[in-house]
Short mmCIF file of C-alpha atoms and ligand atoms in Angstrom, two decimals:
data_model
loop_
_atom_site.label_atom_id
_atom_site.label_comp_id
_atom_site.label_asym_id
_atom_site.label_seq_id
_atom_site.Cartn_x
_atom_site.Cartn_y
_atom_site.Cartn_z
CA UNK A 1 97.30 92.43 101.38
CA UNK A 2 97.18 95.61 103.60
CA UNK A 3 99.81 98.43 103.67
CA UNK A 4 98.90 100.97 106.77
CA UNK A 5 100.76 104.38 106.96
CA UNK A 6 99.95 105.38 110.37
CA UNK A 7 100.90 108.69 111.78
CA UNK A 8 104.32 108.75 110.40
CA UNK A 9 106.59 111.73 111.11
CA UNK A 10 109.99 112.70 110.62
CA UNK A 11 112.04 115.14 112.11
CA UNK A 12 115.61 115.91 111.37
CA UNK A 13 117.08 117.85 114.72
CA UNK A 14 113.92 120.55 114.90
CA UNK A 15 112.70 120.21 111.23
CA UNK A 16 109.68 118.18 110.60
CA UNK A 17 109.98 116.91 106.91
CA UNK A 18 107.26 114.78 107.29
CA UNK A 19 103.99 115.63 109.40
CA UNK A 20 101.44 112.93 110.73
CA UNK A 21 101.40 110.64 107.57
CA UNK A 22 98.00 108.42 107.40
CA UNK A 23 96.94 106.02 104.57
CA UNK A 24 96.14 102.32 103.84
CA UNK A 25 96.89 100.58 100.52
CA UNK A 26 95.59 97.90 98.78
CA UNK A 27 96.90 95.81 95.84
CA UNK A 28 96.79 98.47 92.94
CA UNK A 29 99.08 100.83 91.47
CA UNK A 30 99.38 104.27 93.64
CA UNK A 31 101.23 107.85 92.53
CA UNK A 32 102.86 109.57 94.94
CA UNK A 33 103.00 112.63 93.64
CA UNK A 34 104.96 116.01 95.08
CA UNK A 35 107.93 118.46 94.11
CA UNK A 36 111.29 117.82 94.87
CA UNK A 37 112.06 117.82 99.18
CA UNK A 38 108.10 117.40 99.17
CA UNK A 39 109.32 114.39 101.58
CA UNK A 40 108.99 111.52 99.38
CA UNK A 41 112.41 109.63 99.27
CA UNK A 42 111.91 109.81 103.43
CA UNK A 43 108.27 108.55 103.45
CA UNK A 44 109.35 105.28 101.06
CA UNK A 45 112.90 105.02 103.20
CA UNK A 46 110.58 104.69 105.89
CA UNK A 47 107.90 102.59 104.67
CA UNK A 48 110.88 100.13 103.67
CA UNK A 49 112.72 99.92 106.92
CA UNK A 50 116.29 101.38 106.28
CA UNK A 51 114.98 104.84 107.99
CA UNK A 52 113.65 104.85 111.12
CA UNK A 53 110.64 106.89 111.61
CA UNK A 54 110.04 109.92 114.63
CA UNK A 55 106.64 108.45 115.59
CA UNK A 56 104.06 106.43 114.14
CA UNK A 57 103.64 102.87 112.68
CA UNK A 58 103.92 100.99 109.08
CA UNK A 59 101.99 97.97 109.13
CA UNK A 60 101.67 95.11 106.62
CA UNK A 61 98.31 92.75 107.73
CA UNK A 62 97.81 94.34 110.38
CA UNK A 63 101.40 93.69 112.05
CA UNK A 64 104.43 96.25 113.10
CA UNK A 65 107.04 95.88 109.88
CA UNK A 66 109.16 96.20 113.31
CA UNK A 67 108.09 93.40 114.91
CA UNK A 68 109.95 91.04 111.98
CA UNK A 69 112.11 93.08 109.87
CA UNK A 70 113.11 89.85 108.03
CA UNK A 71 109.44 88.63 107.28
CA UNK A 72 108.61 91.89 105.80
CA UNK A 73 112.02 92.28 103.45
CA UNK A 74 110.99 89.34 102.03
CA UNK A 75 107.81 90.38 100.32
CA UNK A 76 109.42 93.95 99.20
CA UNK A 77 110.80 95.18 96.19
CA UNK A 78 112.53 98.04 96.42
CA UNK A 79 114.05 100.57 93.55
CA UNK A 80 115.78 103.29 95.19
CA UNK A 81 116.48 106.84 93.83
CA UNK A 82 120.25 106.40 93.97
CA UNK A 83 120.35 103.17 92.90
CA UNK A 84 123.86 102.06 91.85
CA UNK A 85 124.40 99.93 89.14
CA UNK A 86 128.20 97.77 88.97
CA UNK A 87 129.36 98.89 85.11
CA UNK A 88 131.44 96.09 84.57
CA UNK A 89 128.88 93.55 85.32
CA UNK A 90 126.82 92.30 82.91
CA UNK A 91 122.86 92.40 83.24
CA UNK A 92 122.67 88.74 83.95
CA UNK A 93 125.82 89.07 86.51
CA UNK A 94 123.80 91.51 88.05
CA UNK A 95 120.86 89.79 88.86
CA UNK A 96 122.20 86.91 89.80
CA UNK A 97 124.30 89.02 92.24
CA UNK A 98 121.40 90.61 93.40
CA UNK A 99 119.81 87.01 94.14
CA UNK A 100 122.67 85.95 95.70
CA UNK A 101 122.43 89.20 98.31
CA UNK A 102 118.75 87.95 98.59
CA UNK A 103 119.72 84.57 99.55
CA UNK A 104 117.82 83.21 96.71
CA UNK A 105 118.94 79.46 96.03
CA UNK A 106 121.22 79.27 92.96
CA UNK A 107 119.75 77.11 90.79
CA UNK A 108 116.37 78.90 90.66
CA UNK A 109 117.75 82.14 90.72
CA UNK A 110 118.95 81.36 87.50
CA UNK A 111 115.70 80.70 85.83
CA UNK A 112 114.54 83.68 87.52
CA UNK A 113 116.68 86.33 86.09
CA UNK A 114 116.42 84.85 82.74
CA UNK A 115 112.99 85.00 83.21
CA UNK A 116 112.52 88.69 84.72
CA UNK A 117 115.40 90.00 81.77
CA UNK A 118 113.03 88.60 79.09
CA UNK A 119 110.30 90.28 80.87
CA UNK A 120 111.66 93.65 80.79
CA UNK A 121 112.83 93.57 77.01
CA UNK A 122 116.76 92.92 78.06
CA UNK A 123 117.18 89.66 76.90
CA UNK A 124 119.20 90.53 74.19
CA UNK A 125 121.68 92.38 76.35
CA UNK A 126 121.49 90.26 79.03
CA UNK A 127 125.13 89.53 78.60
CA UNK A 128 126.14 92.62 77.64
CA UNK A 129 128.38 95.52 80.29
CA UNK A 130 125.66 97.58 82.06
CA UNK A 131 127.94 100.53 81.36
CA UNK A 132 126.73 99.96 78.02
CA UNK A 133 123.12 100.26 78.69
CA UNK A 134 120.68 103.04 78.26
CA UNK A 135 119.17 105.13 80.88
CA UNK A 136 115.86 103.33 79.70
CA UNK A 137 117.75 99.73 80.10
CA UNK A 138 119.36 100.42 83.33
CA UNK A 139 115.66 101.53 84.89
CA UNK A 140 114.46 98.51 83.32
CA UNK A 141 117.34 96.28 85.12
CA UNK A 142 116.21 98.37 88.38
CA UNK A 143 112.97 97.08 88.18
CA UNK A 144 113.74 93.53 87.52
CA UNK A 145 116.41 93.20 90.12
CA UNK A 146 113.10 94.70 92.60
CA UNK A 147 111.16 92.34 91.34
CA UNK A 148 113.92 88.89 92.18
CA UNK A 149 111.96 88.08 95.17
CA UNK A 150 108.06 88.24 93.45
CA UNK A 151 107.43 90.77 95.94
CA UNK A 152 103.87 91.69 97.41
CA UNK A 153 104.65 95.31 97.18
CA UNK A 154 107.00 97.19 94.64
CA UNK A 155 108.18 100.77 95.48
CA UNK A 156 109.69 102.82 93.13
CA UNK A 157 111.33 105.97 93.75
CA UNK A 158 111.51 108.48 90.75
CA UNK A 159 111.60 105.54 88.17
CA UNK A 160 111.43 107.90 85.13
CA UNK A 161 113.94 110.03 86.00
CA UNK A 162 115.85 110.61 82.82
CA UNK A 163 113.71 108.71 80.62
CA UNK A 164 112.85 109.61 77.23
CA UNK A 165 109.25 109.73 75.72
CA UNK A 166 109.53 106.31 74.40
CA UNK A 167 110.82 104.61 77.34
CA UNK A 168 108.61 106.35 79.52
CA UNK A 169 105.70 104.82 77.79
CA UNK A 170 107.70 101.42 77.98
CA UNK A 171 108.21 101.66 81.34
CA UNK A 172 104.36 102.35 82.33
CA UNK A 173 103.18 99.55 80.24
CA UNK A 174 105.33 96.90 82.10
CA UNK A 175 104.13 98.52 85.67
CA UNK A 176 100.79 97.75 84.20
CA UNK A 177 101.95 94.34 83.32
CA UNK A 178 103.48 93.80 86.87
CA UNK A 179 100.98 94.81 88.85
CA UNK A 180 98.40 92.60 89.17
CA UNK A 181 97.48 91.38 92.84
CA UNK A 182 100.85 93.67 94.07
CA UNK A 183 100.74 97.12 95.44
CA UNK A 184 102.99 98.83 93.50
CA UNK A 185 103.84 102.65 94.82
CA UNK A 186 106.03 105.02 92.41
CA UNK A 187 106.97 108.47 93.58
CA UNK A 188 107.44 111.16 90.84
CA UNK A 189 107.04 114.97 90.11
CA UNK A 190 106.25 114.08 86.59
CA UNK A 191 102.49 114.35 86.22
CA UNK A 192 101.89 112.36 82.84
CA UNK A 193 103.62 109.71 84.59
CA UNK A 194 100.73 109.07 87.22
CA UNK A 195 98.17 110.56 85.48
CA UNK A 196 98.09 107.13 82.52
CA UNK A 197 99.37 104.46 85.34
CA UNK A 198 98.25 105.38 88.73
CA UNK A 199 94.88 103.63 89.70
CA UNK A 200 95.05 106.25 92.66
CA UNK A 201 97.48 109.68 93.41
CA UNK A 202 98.58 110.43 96.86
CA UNK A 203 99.59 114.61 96.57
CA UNK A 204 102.56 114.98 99.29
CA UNK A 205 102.99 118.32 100.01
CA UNK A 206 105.65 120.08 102.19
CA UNK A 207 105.82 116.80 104.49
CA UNK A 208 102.07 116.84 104.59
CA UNK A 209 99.72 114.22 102.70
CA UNK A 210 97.89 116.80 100.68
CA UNK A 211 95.19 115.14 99.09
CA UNK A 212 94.22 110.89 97.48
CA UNK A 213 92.07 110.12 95.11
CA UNK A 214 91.32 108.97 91.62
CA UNK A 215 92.86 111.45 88.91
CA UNK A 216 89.13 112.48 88.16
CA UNK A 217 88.53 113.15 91.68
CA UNK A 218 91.37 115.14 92.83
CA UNK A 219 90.68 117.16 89.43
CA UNK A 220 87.58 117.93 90.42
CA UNK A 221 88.81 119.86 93.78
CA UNK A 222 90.19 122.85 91.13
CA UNK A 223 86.64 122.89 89.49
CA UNK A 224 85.98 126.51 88.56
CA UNK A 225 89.32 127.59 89.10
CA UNK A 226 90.45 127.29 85.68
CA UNK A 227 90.55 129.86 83.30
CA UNK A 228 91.41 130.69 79.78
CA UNK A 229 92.05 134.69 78.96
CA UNK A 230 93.33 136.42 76.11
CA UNK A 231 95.65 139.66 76.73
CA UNK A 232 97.64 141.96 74.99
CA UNK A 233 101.52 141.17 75.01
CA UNK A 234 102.24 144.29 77.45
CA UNK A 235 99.75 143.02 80.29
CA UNK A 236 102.24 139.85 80.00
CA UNK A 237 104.32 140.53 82.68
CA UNK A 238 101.52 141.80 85.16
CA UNK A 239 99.58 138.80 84.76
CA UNK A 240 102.59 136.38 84.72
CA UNK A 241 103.28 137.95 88.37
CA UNK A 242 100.00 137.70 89.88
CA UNK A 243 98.58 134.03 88.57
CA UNK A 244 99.85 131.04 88.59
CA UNK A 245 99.90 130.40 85.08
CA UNK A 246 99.70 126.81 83.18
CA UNK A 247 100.08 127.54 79.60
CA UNK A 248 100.99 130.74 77.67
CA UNK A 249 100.56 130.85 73.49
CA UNK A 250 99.82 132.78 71.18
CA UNK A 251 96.39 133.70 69.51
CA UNK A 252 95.21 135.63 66.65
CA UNK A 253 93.84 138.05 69.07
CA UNK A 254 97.04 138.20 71.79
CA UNK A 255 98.33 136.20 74.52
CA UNK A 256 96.23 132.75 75.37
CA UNK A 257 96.93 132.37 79.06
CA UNK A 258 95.40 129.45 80.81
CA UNK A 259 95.41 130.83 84.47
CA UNK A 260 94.21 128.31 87.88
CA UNK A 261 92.57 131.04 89.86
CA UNK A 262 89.78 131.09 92.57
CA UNK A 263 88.41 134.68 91.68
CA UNK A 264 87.78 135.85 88.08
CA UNK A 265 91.07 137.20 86.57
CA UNK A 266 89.62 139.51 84.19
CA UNK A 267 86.34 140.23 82.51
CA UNK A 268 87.17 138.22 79.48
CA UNK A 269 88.08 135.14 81.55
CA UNK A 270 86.42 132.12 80.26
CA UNK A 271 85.77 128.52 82.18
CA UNK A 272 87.62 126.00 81.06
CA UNK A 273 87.86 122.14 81.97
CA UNK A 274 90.94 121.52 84.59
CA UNK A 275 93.60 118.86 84.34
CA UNK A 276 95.48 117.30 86.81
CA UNK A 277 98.58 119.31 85.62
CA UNK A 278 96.75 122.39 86.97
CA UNK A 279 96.29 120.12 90.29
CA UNK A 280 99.65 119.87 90.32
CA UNK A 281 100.14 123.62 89.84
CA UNK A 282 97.95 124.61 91.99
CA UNK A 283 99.51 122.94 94.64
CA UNK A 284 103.20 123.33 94.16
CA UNK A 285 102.33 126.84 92.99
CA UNK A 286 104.21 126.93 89.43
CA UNK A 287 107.39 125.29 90.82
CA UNK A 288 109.52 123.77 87.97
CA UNK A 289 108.23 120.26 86.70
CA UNK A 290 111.52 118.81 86.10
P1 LIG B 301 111.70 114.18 97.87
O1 LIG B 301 112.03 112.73 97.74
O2 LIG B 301 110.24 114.47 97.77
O3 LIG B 301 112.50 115.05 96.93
P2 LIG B 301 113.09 114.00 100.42
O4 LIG B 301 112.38 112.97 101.20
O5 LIG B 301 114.37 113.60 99.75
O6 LIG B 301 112.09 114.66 99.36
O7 LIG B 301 113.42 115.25 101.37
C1 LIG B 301 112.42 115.87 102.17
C2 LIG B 301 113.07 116.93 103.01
O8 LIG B 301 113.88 116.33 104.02
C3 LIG B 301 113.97 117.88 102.23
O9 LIG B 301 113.74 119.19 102.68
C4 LIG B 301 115.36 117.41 102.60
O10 LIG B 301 116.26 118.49 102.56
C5 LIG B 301 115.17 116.90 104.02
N1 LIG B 301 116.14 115.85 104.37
C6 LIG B 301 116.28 114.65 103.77
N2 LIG B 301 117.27 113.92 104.36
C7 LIG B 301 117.77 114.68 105.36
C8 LIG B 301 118.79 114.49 106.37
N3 LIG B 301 119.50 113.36 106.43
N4 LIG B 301 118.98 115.51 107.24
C9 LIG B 301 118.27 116.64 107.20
N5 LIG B 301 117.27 116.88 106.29
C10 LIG B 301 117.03 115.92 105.38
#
């Protein structure tokens, strides 16, 4: 299994919102990680056929997705961002609906749904009205319904948006569960997210593909630019407007900033150990996390 990315732009009328896109996947789990408009929603529109691309090619072993749109469908899963749910059907209705749209043959896609509901923890409400359903249970029903076809590759687009905690952690441990011998590619702006699941990070940037790597890895770019330094509550402001700041709290002797910086910030600055929340910083320069 082989997912290539090759030199995929987009341009809306004279805006590029994505530039020259390059990567190949392999089965494993993969982050895309990037702010909001970073170009994500595009890039996975793209990579499953319902948005045609300005130039470049997606391949899947080694041939055009193109060349047989229906050959490729077949082995996707996909869980859009604006993914809408019927509230008067029941879970089960759903899926079976969904099959149905798949052209999944009805007595199997019975077993199936029972099967993929139990696997998700929605057995129990399986007959139940999905406007009755958590945000948690309604992602969860997203995922099986991507999953009716045992698809090769799984893409999810913002999967944990308005998650809690709990179902957060829920929802990473059955990727981990699904993802054996798949590639599986979630898009989020969510660090912890990718940071616990992602076997690899893709960093989209302003249409651009930023950086890939291992967590450890793409850490280890900001080396040295991470610094702790303690200052009095009226420098506050000052230093607020010149760093980019990752955590602010209070010490016995003033104002703990932890500040992602190439130069020194003051004398009193000390080293310390960067995380890839401060990769994220660094690169979306302090813009809003959720
Ligand atoms: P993300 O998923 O990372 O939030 P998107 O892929 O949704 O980003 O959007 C990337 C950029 O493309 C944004 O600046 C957005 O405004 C722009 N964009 C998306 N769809 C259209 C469209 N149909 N016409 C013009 N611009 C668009």
């Amino acid at each position: 299994m082989l997912l290539e990315i090759e030199n995929i732009s987009k341009k809306y009328d004279d805006t590029v919102v994505l530039h020259d896109i390059s990567f190949c996947l392999k089965p494993g789990v993969y982050g895309l990680l990037g702010s909001n408009g970073s170009g994500k929603t595009t890039l996975f529109r793209i990579i499953c056929g319902v948005l045609k691309q300005s130039a470049g090619t997606v391949k899947y072993n080694h041939d055009d997705i193109q060349t047989n749109p229906d050959a490729f469908r077949s082995v996707l899963g996909f869980l859009p961002q604006d993914f809408s749910y019927y509230p008067n059907f029941t879970g089960m209705k759903f899926m079976l609906y969904i099959a149905a749209l798949k052209g999944i043959n009805k007595n199997f896609a019975k077993k199936r749904c029972v099967e993929l509901l139990k696997l998700v923890g929605l057995d129990d409400v399986k007959n139940k009205k999905i406007k009755k359903y958590s945000g948690g249970m309604k992602q969860r029903l997203g995922i099986a319904q991507a999953m009716i076809n045992d698809p090769e590759i799984l893409i999810l687009d913002e999967p944990t948006v308005g998650l809690d905690p709990k179902e957060r952690v829920r929802f990473r441990n059955l990727i981990s569960s699904f993802s054996e011998n798949k590639i599986v590619i979630l898009s989020t702006h969510i660090v912890s997210d990718v940071e616990y699941i992602a076997d690899e990070i893709l960093v989209l940037n302003q249409g651009k593909l930023e950086n890939r790597g291992v967590s450890s890895e793409l850490v280890s770019t900001i080396q040295g630019y991470v610094w702790e330094v303690i200052v009095e509550p009226v420098k506050l402001d000052e230093m607020l407007a010149k760093y980019i700041i990752s955590n602010q709290k209070h010490g016995e002797k003033g104002i703990v900033l932890r500040i992602i910086s190439k130069e020194k910030p003051t004398d009193n600055a000390r080293h310390v150990q960067p995380t890839l929340e401060d990769l994220y910083l660094y690169y979306f320069r302090g813009e809003a996390e959720q």
